Short mmCIF file of C-alpha atoms in Angstrom, two decimals:
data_model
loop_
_atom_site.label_atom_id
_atom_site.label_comp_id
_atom_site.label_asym_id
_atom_site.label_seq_id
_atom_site.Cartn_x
_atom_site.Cartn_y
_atom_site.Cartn_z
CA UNK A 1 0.00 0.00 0.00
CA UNK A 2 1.23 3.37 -1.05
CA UNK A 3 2.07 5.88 2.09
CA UNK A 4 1.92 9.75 1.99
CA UNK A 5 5.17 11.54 1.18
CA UNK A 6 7.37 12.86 3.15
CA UNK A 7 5.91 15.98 5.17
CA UNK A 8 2.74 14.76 5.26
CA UNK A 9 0.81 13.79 8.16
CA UNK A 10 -1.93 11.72 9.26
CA UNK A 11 -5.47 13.00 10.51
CA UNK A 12 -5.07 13.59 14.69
CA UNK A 13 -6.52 15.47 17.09
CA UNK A 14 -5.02 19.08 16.76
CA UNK A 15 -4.90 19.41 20.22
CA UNK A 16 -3.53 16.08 22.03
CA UNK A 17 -4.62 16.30 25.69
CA UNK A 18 -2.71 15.93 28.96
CA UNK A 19 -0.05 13.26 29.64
CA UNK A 20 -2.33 9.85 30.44
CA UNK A 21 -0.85 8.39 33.74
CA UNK A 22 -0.90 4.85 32.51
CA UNK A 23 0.79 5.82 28.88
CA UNK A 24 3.50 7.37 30.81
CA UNK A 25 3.87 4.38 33.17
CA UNK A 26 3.76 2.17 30.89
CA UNK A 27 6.55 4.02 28.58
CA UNK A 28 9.00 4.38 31.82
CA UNK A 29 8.87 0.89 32.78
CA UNK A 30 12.37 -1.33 32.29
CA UNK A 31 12.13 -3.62 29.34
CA UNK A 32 14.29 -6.19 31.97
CA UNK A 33 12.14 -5.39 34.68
CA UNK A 34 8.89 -6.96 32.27
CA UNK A 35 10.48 -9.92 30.92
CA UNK A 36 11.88 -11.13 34.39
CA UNK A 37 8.57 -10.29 36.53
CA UNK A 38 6.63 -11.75 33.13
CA UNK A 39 3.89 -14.34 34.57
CA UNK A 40 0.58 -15.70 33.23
CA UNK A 41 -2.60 -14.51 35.21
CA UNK A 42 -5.51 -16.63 34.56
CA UNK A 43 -8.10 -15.43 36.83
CA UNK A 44 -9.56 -12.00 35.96
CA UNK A 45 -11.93 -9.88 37.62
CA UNK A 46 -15.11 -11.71 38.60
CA UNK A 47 -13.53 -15.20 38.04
CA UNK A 48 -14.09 -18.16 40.75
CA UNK A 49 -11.24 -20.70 40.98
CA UNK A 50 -12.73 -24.22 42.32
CA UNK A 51 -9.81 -25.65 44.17
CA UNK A 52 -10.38 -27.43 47.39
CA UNK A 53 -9.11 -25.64 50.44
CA UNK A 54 -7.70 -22.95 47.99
CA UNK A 55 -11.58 -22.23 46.34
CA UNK A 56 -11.54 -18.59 45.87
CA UNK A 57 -15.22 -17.30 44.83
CA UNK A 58 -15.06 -13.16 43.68
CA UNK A 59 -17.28 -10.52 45.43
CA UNK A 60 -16.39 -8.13 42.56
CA UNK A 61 -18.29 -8.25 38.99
CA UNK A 62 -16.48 -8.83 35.42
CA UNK A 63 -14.84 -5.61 34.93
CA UNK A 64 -14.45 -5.46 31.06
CA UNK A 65 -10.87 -3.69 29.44
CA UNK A 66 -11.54 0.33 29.09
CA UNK A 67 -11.25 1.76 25.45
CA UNK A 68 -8.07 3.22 26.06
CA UNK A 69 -6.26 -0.33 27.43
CA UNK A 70 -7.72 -2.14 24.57
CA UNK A 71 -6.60 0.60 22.16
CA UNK A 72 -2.44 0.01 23.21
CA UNK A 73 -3.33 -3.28 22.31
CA UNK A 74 -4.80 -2.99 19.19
CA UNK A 75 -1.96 -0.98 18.24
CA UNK A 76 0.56 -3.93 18.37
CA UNK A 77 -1.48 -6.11 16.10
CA UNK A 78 -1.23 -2.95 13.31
CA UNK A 79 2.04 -1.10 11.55
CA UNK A 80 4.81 -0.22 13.33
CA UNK A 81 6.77 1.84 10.24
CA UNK A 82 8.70 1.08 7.73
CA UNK A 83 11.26 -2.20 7.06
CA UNK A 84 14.53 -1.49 5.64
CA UNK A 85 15.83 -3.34 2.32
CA UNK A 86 19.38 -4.26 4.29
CA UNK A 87 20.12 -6.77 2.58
CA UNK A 88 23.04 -7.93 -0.39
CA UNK A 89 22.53 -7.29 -4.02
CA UNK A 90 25.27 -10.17 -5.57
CA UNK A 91 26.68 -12.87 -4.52
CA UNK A 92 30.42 -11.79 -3.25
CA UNK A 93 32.20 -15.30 -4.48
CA UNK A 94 31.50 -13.98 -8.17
CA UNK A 95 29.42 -10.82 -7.86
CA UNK A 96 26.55 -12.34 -9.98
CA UNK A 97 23.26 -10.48 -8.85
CA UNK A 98 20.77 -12.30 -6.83
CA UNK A 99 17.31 -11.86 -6.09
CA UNK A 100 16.92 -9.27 -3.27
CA UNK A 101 13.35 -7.88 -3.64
CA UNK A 102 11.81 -10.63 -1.66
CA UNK A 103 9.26 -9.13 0.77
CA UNK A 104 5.69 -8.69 -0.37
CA UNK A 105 5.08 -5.84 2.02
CA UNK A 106 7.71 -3.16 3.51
CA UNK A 107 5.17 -2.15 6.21
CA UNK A 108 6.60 -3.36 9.52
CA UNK A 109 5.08 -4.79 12.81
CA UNK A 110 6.21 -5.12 16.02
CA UNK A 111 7.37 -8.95 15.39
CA UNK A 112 9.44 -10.28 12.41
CA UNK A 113 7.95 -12.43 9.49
CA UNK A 114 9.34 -14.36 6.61
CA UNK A 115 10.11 -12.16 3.59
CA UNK A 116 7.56 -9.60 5.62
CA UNK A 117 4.82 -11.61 4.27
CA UNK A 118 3.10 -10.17 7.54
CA UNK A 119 0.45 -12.35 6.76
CA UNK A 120 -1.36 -12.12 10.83
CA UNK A 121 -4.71 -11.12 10.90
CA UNK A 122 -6.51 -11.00 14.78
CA UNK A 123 -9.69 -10.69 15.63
CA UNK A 124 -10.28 -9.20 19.13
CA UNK A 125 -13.29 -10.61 21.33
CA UNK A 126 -14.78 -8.86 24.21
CA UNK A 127 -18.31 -8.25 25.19
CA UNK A 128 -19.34 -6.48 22.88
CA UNK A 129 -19.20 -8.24 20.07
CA UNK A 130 -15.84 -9.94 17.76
CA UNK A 131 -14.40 -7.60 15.58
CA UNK A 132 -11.67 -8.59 12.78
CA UNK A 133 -9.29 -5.73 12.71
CA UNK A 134 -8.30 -4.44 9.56
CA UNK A 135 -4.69 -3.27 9.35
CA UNK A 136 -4.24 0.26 8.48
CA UNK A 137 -1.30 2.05 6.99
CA UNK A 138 1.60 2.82 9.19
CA UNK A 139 0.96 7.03 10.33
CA UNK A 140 4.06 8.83 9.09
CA UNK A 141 4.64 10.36 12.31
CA UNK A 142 3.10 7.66 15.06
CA UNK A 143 1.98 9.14 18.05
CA UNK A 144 1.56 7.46 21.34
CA UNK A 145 -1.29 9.53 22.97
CA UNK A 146 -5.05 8.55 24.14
CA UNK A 147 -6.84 10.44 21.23
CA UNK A 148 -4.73 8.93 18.50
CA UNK A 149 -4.99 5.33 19.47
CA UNK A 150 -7.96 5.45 20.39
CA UNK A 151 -8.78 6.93 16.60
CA UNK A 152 -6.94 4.28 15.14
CA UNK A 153 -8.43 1.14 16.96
CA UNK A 154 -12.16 2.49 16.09
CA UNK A 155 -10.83 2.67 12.69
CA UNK A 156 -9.24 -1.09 12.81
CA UNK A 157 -12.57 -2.41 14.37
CA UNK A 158 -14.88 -4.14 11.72
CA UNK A 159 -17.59 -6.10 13.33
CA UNK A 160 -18.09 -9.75 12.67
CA UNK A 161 -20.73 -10.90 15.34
CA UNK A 162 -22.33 -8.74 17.46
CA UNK A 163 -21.60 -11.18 20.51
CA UNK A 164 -18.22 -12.68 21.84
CA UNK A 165 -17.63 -15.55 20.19
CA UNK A 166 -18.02 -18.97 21.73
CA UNK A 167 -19.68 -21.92 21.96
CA UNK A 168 -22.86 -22.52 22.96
CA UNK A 169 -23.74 -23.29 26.73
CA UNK A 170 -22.95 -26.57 27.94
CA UNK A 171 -20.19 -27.40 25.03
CA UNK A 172 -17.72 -26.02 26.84
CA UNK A 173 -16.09 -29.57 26.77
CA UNK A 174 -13.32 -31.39 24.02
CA UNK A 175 -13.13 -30.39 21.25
CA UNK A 176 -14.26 -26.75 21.75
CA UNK A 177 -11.94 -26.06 25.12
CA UNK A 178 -9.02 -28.05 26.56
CA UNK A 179 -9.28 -29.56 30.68
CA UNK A 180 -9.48 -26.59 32.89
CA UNK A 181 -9.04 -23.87 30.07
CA UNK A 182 -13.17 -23.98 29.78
CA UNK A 183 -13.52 -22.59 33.48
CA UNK A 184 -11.36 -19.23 32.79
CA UNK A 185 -10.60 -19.02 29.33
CA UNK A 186 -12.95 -16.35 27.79
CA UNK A 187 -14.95 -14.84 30.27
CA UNK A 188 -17.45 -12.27 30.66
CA UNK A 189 -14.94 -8.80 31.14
CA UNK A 190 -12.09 -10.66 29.29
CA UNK A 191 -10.37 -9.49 25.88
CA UNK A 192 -9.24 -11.90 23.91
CA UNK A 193 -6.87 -11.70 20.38
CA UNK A 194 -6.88 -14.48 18.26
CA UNK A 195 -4.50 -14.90 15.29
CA UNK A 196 -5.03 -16.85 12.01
CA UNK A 197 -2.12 -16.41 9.26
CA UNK A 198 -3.04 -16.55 5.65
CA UNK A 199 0.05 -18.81 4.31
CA UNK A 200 -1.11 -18.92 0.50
CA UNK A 201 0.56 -15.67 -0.55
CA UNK A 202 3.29 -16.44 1.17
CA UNK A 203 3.84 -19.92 -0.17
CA UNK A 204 4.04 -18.75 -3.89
CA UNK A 205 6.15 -15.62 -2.74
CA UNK A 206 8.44 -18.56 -0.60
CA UNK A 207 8.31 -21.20 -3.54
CA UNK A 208 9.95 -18.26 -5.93
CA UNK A 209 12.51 -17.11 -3.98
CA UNK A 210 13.68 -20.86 -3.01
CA UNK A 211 14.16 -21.12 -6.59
CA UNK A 212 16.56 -17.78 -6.83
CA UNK A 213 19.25 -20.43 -5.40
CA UNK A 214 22.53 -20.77 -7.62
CA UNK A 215 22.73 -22.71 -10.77
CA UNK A 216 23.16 -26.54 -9.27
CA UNK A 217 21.44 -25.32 -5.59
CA UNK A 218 17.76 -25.45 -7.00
CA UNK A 219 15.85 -28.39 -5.21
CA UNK A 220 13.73 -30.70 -7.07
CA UNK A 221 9.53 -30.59 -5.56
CA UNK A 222 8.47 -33.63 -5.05
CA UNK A 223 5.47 -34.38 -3.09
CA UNK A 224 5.38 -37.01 -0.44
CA UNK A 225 1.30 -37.30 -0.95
CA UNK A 226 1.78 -38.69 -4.17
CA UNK A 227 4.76 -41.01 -4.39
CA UNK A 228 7.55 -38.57 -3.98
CA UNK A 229 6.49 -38.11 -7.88
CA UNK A 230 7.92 -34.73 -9.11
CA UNK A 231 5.82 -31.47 -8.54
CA UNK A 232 5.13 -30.74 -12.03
CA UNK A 233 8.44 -30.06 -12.37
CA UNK A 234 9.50 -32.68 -14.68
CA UNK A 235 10.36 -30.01 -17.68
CA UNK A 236 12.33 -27.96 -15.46
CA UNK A 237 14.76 -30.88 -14.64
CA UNK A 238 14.90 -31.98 -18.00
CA UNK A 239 16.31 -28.32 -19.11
CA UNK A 240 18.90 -28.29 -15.91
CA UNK A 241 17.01 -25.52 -13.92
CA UNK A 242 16.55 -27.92 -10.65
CA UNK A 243 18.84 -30.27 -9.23
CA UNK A 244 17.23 -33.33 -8.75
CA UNK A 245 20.13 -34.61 -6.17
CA UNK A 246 18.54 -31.93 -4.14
CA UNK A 247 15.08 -33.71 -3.38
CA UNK A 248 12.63 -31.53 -1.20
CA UNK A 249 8.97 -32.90 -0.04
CA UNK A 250 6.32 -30.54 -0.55
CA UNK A 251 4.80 -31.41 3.33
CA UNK A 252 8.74 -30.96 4.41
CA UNK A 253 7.70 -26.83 3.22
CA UNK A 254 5.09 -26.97 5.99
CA UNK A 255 3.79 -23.92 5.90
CA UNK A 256 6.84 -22.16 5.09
CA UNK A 257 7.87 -20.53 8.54
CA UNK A 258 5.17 -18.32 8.10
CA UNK A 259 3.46 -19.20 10.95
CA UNK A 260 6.00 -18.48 13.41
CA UNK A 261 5.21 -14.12 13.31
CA UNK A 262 1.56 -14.77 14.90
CA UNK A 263 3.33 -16.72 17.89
CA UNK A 264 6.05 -13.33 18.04
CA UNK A 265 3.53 -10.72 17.88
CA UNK A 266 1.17 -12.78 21.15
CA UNK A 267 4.40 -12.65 22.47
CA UNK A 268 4.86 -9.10 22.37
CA UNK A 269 1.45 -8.06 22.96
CA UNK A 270 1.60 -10.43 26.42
CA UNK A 271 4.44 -8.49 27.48
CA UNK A 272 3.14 -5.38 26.90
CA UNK A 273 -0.24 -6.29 28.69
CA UNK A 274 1.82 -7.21 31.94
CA UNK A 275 3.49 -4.04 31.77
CA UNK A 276 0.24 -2.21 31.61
CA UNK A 277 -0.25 -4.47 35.09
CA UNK A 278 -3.23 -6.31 33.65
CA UNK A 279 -4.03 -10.07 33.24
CA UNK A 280 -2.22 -11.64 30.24
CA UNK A 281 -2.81 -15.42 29.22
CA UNK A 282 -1.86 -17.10 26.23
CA UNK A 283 -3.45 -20.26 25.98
CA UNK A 284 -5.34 -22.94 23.46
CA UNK A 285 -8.79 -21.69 22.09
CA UNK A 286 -11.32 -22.69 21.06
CA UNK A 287 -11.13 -25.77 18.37
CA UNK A 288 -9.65 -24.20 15.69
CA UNK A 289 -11.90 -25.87 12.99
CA UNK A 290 -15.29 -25.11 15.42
CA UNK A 291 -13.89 -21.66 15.70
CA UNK A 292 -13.41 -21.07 11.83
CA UNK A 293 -16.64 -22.77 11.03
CA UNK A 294 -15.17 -25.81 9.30
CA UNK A 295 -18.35 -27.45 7.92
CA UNK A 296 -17.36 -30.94 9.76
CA UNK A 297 -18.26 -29.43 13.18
CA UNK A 298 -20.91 -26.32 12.09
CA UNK A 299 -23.98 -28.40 12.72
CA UNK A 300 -23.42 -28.64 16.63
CA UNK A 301 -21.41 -25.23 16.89
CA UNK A 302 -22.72 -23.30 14.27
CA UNK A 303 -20.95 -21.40 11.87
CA UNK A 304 -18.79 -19.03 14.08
CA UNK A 305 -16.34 -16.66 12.55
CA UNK A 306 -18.10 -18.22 9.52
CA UNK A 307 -15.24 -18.67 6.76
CA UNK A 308 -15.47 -19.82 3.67
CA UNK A 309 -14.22 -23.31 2.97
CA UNK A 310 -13.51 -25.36 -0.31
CA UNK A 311 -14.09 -29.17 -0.05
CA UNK A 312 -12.31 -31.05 -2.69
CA UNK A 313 -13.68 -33.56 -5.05
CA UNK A 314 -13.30 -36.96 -4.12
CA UNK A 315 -10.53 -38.82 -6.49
CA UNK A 316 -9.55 -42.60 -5.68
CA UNK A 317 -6.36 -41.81 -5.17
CA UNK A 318 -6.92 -39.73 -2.37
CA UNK A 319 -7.20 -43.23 -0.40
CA UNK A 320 -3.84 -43.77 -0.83
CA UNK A 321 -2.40 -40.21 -1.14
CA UNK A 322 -5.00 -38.75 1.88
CA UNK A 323 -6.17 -41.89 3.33
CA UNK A 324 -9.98 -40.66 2.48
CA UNK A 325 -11.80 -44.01 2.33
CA UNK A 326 -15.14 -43.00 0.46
CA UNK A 327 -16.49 -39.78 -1.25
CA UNK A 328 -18.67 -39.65 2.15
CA UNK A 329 -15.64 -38.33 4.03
CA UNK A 330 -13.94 -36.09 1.64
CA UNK A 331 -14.84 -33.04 3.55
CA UNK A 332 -12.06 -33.84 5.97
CA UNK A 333 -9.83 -32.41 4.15
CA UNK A 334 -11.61 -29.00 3.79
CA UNK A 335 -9.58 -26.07 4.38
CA UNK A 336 -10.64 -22.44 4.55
CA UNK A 337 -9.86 -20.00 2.24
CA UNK A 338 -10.82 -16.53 3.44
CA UNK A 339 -14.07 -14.56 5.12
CA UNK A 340 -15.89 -12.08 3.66
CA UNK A 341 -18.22 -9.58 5.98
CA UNK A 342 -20.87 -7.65 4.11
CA UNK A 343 -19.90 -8.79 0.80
CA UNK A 344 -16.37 -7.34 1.73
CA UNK A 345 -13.48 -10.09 1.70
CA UNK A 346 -11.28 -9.11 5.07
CA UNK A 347 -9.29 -12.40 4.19
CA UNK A 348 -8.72 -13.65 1.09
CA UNK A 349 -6.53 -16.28 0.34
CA UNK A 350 -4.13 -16.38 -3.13
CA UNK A 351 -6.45 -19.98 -4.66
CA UNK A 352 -9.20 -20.87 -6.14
CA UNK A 353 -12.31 -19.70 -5.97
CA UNK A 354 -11.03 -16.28 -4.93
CA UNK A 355 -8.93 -16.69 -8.43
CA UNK A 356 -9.92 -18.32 -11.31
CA UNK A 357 -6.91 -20.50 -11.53
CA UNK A 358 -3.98 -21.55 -10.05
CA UNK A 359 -1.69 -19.27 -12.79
CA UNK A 360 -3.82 -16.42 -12.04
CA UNK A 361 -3.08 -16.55 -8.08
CA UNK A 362 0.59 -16.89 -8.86
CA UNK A 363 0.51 -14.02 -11.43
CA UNK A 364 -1.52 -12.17 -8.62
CA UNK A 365 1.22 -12.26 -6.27
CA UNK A 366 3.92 -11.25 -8.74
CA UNK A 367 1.91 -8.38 -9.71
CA UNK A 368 1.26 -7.26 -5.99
CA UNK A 369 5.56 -7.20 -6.41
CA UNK A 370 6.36 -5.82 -9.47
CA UNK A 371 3.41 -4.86 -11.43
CA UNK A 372 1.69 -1.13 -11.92
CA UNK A 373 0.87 -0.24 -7.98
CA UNK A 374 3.09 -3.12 -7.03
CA UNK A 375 5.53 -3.07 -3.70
CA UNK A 376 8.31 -2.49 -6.03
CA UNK A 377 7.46 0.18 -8.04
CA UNK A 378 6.05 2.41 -5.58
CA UNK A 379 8.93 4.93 -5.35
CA UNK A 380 7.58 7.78 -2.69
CA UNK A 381 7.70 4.08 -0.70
CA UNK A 382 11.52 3.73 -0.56
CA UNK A 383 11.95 7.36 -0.73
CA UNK A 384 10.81 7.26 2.88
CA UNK A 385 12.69 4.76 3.92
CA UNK A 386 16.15 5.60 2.03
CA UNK A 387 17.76 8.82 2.31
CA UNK A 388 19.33 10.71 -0.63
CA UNK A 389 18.86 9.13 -4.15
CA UNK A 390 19.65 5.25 -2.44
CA UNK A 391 15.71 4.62 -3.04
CA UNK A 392 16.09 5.01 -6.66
CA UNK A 393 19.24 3.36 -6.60
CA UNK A 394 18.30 0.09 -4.56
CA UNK A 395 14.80 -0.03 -7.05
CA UNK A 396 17.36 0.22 -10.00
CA UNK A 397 20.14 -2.05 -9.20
CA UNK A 398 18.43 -4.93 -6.35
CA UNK A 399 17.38 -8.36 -8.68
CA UNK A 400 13.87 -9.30 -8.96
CA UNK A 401 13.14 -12.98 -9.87
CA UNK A 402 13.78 -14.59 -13.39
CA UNK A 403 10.82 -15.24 -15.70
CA UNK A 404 12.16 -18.94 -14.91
CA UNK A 405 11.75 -18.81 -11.53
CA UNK A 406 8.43 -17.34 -12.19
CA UNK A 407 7.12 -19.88 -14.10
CA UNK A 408 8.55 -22.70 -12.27
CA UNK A 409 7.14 -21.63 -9.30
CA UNK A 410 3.30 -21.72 -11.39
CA UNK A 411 4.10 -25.15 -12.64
CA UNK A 412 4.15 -26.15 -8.94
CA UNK A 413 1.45 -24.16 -7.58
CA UNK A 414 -0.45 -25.68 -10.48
CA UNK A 415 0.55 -28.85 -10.03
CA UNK A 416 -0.91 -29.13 -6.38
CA UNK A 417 -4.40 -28.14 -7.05
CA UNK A 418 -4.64 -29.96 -10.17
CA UNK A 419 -3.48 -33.22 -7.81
CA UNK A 420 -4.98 -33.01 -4.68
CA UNK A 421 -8.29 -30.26 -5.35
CA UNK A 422 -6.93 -27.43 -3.19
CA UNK A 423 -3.88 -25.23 -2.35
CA UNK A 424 -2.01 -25.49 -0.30
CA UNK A 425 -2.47 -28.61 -0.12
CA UNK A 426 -0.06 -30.10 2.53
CA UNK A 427 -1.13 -27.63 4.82
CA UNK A 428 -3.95 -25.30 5.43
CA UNK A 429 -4.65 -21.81 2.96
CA UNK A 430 -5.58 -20.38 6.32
CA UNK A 431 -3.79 -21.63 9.36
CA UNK A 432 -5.00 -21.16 12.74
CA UNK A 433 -2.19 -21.44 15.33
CA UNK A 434 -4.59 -22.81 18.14
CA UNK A 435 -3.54 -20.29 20.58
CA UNK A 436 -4.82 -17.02 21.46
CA UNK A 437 -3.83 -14.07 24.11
CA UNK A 438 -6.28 -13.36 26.53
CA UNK A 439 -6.31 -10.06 28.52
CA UNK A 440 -8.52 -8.95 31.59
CA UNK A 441 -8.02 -7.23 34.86
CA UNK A 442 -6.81 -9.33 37.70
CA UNK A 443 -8.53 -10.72 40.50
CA UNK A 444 -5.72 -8.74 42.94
CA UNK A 445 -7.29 -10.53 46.03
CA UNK A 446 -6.97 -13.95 44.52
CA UNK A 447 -3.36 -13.55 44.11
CA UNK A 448 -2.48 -11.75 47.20
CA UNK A 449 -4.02 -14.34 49.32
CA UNK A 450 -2.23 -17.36 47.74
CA UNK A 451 0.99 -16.16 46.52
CA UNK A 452 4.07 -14.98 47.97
CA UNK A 453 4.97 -13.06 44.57
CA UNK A 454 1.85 -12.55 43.02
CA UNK A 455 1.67 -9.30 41.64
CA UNK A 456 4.16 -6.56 40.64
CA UNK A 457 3.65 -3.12 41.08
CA UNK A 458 1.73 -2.57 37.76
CA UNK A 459 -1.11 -4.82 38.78
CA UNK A 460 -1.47 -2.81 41.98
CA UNK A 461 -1.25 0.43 40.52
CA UNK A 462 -3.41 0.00 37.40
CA UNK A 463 -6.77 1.19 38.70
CA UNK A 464 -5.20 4.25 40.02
CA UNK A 465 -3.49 4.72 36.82
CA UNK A 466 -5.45 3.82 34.14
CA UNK A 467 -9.44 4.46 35.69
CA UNK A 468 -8.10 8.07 36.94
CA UNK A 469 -6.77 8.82 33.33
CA UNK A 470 -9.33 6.90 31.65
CA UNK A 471 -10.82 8.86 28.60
CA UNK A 472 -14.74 9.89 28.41
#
């Protein structure tokens, strides 16, 4: 996404208020002193804990998250700036260029990603309803006052369901929630942020640049659901462009590391929670199929988030190559492919049926690179991450990726849906990690009563802090 140039700025209030006592508690507090005093709090305010001679029943009701808290949160799911290009142009044993345009985004977040795919989307639950939240472009100037997050979480906020989401009463048991998870995990007060990761763009973009190696470096595809057969890429070892010495299983890929930013940024955001001195808990959800909708558990759960899934056909080999017996159960291997909200797709995985074809999901994703509006040819981009004339210079000189890789890469991609009726398809086109951050003010009592180092001095001075500075 294009930015404003330089000099301009982002709509704020033109008059930012006083200094919020929380904010500036929260800014002044040791980065050492958070990570070493880190601990999970799992009862929030309201909560009973069943527990023998340590049963611990509240006199206090929920006490949901105030706009304001759940607005510094929000803000750690979104943009943090700008990513820098940093990295070589040519190979320094015989200065031939290699490919180093690799990211399919240069808008940063406050947790790494693979090629900065930044392919995490949340949704944040609460009581009053679950909201996806849409990721907005980074401000030029990012401010860290009341007003201005609290601006740009109501503009992140689209709602899905106008109630938390969760299962219905009295199916609080396996497989919707995990042993004692079901007695504190998504209360009335709490705020919880899930994560699902759309892998599909990221697996073309991943697939491509694995195929920038060196001449004689290039792995062979081969898929390991289907005989360790080639990937469709028997032309491209016949012509020399893959070594096939170098043998790589598709399901060996996985889902390409992709994954591995949603489990960063919980990270992050848990931190930051404790720091603010409220309840932080990362823990399993809900079933992630039940909680996506996956048509093999919507008729005793309903449809949920409600995405949209693709079953595919039933093909005899899949008995071998899936181990589906009969037609009857080939909707175990649906997978969902995105979510649309008032006819507006919020997720929308890089496959069929959100593209006609496999070569026009591939061609998708090298446009979103290179093409007219593309990451790569957006120069008031680099110019504002560059100084001087190095923006123009790193968009001249940096490699982009060979027609050949390009269209070995589609052969692949091809390949897999034409086999096995969906892409990805040794993983999912949306992946669910399973685990989700929930946040809540603490039960203080609870934990003073029971523990000899219970609660640091953020969890006893929140309500002072953040209710006295608390915005109308």
């Amino acid at each position: 996404m294009s930015e404003p140039p330089p000099g301009s700025r982002s709509p704020g209030p033109p008059h930012p208020g006083p200094p919020h006592p929380g904010l500036e508690a929260l800014l002044s507090r040791p980065l050492w002193e958070t990570l070493f005093r880190r601990r999970t709090h799992r009862v929030s305010r309201g909560a009973s804990v069943p527990a023998g001679s340590m049963s611990y029943r509240s006199p206090h009701p929920p006490q949901p998250l105030g706009e304001l808290e759940e607005a510094v949160l929000i803000a750690l799911t979104g943009s943090s700036g700008l990513t820098m290009p940093d990295r070589p142009f040519e190979d320094p044993r015989d200065h031939q260029p290699i490919m180093a345009k690799p990211n399919l985004t240069m808008t940063g977040r406050t947790a790494g990603s693979p090629d900065n795919a930044q392919a995490t989307h949340f949704f944040m639950i609460n009581d009053s309803g679950t909201y996806y939240l849409r990721k907005l472009p980074p401000s030029p100037e990012p401010a860290f006052d009341p007003d201005t997050l609290i601006e740009r979480a109501r503009r992140s906020k689209v709602r899905v369901l106008d109630r938390r989401l969760d299962v219905a009463e009295g199916l609080r048991d396996f497989p919707a929630y995990l042993d004692s998870n079901r007695f504190l995990s998504n209360l009335e007060g709490s705020t919880l942020f899930l994560p699902v990761v759309d892998l599909s763009h990221q697996y073309i973009n991943a697939l491509m640049y694995l195929l920038t190696q060196p001449e004689g470096a290039r792995p062979t595809l081969v898929d390991d659901r289907n005989f360790y057969r080639p990937a469709g890429v028997r032309k491209w070892i016949r012509n020399g462009f893959l070594n096939p010495d170098i043998k790589l299983p598709l399901g060996a890929l996985g889902p390409m590391r992709t994954q591995i930013e949603a489990d960063l940024l919980l990270q992050n955001m848990m931190l930051v929670a404790d720091a603010m001195g409220l309840g932080a808990w990362i823990h399993a959800t809900i079933g992630p199929q039940i909680l996506l909708g996956d048509p093999k558990f919507s008729r005793t759960y309903g449809r949920m988030l409600g995405f949209d899934f693709v079953t595919p056909r039933f093909r005899p080999a899949d008995v071998l190559r899936w181990h589906v017996p009969l037609p009857a159960y080939a909707r175990l291997r649906s997978h969902p492919v995105g979510l649309r909200v008032d006819g507006e797709h919020l997720i929308k995985a890089a496959c069929p049926p959100n593209h006609p074809s496999m070569e026009d999901a591939v061609d998708a994703v090298v446009r979103s690179k290179f093409g007219e509006g593309g990451i790569y040819t957006d120069k008031p981009l680099f110019a504002r991450i560059y100084k001087d004339d190095y923006a123009q210079r790193y968009l001249a000189e940096a490699g982009e990726y060979d027609q050949d890789v390009i269209d070995c890469a589609r052969d692949i991609c091809v390949y897999v849906h034409a086999t096995h009726g969906r892409f990805p398809a040794h993983t999912d086109a949306v992946h669910v990690p399973g685990i989700w951050l929930q946040t809540h003010h603490v039960e203080t009592e609870y934990y003073e009563r029971f523990f000899t180092a219970g609660l640091t001095d953020a969890h006893r001075r929140h309500t002072a802090l953040w209710e006295a500075g608390e915005t109308p």
